[in-house]
mmCIF file of C-alpha atoms in Angstrom:
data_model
loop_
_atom_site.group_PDB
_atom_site.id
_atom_site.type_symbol
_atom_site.label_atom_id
_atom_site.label_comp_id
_atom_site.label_asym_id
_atom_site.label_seq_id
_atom_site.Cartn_x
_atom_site.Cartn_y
_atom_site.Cartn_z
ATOM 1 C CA UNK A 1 0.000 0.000 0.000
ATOM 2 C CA UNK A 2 0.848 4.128 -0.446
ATOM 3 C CA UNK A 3 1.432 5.526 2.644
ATOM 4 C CA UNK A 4 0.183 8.896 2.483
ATOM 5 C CA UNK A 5 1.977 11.335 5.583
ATOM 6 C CA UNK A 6 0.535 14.530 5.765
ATOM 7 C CA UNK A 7 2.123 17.649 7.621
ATOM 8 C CA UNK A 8 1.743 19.299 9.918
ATOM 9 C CA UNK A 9 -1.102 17.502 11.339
ATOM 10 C CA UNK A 10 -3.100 20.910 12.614
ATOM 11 C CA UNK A 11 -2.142 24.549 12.252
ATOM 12 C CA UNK A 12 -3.567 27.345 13.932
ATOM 13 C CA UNK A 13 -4.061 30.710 11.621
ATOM 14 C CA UNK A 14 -5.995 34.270 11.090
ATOM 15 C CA UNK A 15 -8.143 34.955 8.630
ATOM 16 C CA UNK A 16 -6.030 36.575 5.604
ATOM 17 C CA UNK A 17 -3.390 34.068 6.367
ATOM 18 C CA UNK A 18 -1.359 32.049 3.697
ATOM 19 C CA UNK A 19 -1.640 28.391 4.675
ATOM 20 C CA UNK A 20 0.503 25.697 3.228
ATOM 21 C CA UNK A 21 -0.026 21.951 4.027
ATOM 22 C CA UNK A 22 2.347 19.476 2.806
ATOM 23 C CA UNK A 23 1.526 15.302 1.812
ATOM 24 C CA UNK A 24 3.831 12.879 1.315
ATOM 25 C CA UNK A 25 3.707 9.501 -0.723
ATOM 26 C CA UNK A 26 5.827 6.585 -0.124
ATOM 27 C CA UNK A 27 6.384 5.986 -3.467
ATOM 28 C CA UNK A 28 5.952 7.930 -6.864
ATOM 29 C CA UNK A 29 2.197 8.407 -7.738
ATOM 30 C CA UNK A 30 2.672 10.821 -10.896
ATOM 31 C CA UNK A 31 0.059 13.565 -10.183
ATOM 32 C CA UNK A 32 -2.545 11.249 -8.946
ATOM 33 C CA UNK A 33 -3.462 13.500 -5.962
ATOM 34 C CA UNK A 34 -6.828 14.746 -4.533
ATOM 35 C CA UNK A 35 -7.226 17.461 -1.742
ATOM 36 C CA UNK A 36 -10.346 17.532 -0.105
ATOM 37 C CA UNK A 37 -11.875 19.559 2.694
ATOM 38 C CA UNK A 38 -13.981 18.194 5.814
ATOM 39 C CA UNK A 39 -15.841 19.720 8.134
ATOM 40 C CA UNK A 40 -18.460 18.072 10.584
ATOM 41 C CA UNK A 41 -21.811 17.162 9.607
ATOM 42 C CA UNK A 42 -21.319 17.856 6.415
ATOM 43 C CA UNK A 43 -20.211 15.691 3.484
ATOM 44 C CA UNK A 44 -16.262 16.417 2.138
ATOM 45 C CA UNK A 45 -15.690 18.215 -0.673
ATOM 46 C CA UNK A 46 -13.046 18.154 -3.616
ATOM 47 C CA UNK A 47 -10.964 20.662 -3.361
ATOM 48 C CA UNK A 48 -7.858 19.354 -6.357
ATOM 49 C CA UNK A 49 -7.752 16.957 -8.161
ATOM 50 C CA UNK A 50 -4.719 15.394 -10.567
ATOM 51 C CA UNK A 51 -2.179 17.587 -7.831
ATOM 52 C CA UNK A 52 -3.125 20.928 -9.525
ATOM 53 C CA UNK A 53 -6.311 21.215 -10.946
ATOM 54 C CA UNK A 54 -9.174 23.430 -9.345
ATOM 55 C CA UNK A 55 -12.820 21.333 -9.084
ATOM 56 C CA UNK A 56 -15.629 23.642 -10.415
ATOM 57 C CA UNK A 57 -17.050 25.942 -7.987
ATOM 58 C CA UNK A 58 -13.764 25.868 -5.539
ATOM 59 C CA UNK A 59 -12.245 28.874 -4.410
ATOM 60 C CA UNK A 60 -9.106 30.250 -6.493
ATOM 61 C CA UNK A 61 -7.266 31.021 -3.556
ATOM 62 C CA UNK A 62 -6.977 27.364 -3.194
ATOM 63 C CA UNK A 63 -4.102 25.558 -5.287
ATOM 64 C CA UNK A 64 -1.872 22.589 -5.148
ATOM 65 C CA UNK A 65 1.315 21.530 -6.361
ATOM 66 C CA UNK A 66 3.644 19.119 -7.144
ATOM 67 C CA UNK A 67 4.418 15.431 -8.778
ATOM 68 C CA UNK A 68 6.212 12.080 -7.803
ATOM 69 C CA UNK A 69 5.942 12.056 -3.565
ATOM 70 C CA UNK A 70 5.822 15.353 -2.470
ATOM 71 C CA UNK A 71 2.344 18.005 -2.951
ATOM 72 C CA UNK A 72 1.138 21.103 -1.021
ATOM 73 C CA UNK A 73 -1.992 22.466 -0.881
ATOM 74 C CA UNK A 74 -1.942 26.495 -0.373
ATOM 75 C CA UNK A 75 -4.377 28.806 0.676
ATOM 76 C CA UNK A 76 -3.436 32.449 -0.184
ATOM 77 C CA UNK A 77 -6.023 34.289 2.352
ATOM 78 C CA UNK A 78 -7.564 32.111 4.689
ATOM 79 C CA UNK A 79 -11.531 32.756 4.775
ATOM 80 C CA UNK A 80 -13.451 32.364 7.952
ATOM 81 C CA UNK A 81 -15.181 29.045 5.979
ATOM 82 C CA UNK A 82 -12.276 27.556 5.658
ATOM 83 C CA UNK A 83 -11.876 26.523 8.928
ATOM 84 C CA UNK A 84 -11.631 22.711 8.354
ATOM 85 C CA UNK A 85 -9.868 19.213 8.035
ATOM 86 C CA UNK A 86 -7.945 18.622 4.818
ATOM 87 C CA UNK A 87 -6.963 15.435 3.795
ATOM 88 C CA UNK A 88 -5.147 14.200 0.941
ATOM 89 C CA UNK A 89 -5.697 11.061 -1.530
ATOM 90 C CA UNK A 90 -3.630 9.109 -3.687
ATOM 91 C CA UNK A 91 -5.817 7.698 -6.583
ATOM 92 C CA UNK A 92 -2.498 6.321 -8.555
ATOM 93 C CA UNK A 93 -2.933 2.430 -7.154
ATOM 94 C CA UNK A 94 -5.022 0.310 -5.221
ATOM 95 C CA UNK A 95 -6.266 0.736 -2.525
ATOM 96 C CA UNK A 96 -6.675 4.350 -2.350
ATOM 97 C CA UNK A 97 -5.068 5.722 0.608
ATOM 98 C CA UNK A 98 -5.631 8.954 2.409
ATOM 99 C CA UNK A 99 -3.372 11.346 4.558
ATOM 100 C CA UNK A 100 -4.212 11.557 8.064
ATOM 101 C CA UNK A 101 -5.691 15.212 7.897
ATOM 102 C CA UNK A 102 -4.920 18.344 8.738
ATOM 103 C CA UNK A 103 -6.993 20.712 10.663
ATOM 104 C CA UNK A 104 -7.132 24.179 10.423
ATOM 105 C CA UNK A 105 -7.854 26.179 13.336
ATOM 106 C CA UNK A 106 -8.334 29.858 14.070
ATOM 107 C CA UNK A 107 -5.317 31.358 15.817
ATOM 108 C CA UNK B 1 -27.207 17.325 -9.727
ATOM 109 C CA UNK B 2 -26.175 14.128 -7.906
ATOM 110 C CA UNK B 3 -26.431 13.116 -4.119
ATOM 111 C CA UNK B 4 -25.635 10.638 -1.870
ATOM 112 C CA UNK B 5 -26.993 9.179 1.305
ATOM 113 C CA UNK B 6 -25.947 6.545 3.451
ATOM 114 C CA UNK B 7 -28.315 5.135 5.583
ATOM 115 C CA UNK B 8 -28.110 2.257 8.643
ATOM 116 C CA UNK B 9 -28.030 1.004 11.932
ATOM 117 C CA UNK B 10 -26.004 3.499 13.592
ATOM 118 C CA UNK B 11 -25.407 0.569 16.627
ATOM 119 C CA UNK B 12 -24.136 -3.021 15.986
ATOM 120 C CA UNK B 13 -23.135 -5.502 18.173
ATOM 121 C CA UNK B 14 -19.681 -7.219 18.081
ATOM 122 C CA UNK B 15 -19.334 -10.279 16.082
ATOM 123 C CA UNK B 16 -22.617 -9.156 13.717
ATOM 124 C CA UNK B 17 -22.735 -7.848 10.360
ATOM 125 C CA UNK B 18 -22.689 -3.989 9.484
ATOM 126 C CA UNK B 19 -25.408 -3.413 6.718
ATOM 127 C CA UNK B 20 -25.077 -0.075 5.199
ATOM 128 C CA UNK B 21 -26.636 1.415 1.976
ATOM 129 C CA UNK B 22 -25.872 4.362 -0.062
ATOM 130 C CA UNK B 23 -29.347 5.793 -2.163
ATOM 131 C CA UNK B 24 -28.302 7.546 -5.141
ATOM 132 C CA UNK B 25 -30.540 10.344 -6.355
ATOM 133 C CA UNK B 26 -30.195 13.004 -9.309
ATOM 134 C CA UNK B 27 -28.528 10.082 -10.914
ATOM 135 C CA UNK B 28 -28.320 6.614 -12.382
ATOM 136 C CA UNK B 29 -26.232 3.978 -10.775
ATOM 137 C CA UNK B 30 -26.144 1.937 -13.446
ATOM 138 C CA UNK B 31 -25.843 4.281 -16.800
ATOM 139 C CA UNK B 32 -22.330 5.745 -17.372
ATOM 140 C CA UNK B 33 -19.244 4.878 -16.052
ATOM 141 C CA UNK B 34 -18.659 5.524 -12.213
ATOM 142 C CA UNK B 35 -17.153 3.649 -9.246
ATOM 143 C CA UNK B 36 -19.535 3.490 -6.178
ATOM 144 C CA UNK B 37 -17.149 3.655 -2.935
ATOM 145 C CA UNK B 38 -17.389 2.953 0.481
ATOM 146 C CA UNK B 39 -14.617 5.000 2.937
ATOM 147 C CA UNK B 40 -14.733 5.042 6.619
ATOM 148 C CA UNK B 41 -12.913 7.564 9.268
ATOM 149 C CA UNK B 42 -12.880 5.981 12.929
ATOM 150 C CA UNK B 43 -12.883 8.922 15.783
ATOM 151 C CA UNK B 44 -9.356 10.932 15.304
ATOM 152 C CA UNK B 45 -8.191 8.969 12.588
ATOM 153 C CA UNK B 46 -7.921 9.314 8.625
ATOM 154 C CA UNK B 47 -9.922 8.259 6.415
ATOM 155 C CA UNK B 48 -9.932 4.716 4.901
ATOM 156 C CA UNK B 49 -10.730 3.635 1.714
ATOM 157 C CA UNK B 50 -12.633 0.288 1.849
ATOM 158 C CA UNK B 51 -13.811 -0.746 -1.444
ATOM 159 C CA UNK B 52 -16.024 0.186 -4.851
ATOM 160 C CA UNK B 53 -18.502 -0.922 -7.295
ATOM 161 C CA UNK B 54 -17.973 -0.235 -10.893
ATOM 162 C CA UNK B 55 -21.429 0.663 -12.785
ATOM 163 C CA UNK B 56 -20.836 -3.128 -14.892
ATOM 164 C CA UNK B 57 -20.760 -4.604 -11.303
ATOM 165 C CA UNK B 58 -17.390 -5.590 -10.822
ATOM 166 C CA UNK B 59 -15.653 -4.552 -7.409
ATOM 167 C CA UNK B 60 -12.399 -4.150 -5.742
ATOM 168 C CA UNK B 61 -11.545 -3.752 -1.653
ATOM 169 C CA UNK B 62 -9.304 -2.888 0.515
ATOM 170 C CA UNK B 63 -6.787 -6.024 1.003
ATOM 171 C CA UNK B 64 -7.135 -5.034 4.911
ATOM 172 C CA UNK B 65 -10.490 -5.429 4.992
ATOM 173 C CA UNK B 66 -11.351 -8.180 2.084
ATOM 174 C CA UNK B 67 -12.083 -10.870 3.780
ATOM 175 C CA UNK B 68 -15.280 -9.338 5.807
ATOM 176 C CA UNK B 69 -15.987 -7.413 2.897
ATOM 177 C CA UNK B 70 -19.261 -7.303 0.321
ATOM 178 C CA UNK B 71 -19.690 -4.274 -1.648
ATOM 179 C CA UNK B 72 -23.237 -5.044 -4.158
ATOM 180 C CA UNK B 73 -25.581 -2.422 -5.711
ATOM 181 C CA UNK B 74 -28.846 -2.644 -6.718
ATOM 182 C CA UNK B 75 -29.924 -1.336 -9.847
ATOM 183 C CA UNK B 76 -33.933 -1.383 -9.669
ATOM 184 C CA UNK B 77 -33.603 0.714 -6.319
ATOM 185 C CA UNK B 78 -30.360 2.659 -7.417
ATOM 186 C CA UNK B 79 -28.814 2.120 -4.808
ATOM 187 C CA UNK B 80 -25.241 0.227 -3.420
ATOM 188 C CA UNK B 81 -24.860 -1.287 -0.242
ATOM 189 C CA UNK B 82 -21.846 -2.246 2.095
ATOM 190 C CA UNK B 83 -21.740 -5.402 4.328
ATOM 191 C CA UNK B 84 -18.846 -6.087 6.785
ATOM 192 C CA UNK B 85 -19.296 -9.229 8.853
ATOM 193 C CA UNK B 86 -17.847 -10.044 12.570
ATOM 194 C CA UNK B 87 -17.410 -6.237 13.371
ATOM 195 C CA UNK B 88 -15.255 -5.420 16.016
ATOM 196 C CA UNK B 89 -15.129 -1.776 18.382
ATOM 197 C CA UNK B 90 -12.226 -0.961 15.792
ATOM 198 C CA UNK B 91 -15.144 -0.795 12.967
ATOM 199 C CA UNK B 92 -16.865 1.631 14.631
ATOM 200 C CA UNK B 93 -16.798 4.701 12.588
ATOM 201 C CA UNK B 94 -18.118 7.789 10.395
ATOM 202 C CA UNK B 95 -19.218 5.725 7.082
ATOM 203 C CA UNK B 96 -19.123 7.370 3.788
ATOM 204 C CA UNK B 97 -20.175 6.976 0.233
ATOM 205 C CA UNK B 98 -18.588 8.421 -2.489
ATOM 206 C CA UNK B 99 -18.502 8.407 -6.182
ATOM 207 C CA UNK B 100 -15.774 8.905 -8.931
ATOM 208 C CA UNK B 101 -16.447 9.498 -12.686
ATOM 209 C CA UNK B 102 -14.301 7.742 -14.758
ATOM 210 C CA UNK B 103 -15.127 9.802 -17.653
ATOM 211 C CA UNK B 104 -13.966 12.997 -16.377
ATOM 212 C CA UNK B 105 -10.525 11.259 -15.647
ATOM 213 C CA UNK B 106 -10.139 13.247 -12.281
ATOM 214 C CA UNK B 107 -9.572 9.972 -10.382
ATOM 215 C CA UNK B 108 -11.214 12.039 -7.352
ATOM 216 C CA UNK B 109 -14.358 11.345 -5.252
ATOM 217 C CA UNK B 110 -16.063 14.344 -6.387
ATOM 218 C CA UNK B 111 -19.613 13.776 -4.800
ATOM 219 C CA UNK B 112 -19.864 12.330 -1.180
ATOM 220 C CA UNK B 113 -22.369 11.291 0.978
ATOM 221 C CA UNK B 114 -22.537 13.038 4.607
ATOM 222 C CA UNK B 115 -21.593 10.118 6.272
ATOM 223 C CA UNK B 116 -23.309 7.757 8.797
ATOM 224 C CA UNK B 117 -21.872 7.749 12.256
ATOM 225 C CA UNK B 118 -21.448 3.432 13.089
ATOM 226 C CA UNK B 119 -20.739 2.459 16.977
ATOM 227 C CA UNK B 120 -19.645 -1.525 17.565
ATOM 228 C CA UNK B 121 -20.909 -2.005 21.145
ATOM 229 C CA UNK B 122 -23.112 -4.939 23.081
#
């Protein structure tokens, strides 16, 4: 199986803030990397897909990066909404592993 | 536009059999192509990927969790179920369906389900 490590594994911030959050695959999965955001009660959403691309009707100030084992998801002014769990997927092999999360909190 | 929702006993008792379904609405299950998932997220944990349905019917799981493991759908009620057999407390968990669209080539879940919250307990 992909291991998926995500860092760090919560981060407190202010509104306006740039947030970076990093995942890590044990072994090269090309771009095949989904970002998704969680909050409770409410069902996750797809944030990127393929490492870089934006889903329809996500933010711009959300992006990721990268290729191979390392990716980043950025968020150039943090919104009060985004105050949330992210977790990252590999979709290169089965099974399809996840990150453990990362949750944003407000500073 | 597309939604999911799981449904469920949210207690079961060790040893038993977990019964979930997912109804689809907005859509067909069984016209285009699309893999049906089930993913799970125990209290403080990540989330776990534990198998999918393709719309011909074929399925893969999760080698962790294979042998307990039957993922079926059901076309005439359009909707996909999940069965895991001699549950344990480490089964209990937020349950999630989720679906990916092989045409669009995202390999992403791009629609999912609010979850079902799942407790093991006698």
């Amino acid at each position: 199986d992909i291991q998926m490590t995500q860092s760090p594994s919560s981060v407190s911030a202010s509104v306006g803030d740039r947030v970076t959050i990093t995942c890590r695959a044990s072994q090269g999965i090309s771009s095949w990397l989904a970002w998704y955001q969680h909050k409770p009660g409410k069902a996750p959403k797809l944030l990127i897909y393929a490492a870089s691309s934006l889903q329809s009707g996500v933010p711009s100030r959300f992006s990721g990066s990268g290729s191979g084992t390392d990716f980043t998801l950025t968020i150039s002014s943090l919104q009060p909404e985004d105050f949330a769990t992210y977790s990252c997927q590999q979709a290169n092999s089965l099974p399809l592993t996840f990150g453990g999360g990362t949750k944003v909190e407000i500073k | 536009q597309v939604q999911l929702q799981e449904s469920g006993p949210g207690l079961v008792k060790p040893s038993q059999t977990l019964s979930l379904t997912c109804t689809v609405s907005g859509g067909s299950i069984s016209s285009g192509s699309y893999y049906w998932s089930w993913i799970r997220q125990p209290a403080g944990k990540g989330l776990e990927w534990i198998g999918r349905v393709h719309t011909s019917g074929s399925t893969n799981y999760n080698p962790s969790l294979k042998s307990r493991v039957t993922i079926s759908r059901d076309t005439s009620k359009n909707q996909f179920s999940l069965k895991l057999n001699s549950v344990t407390a480490t089964d209990s968990a937020m349950y999630y369906c989720a679906r990916v669209d092989v045409a669009l080539a995202t390999h992403a879940f791009d629609i999912w389900g609010q979850g079902t919250l799942v407790t093991v307990s006698s």
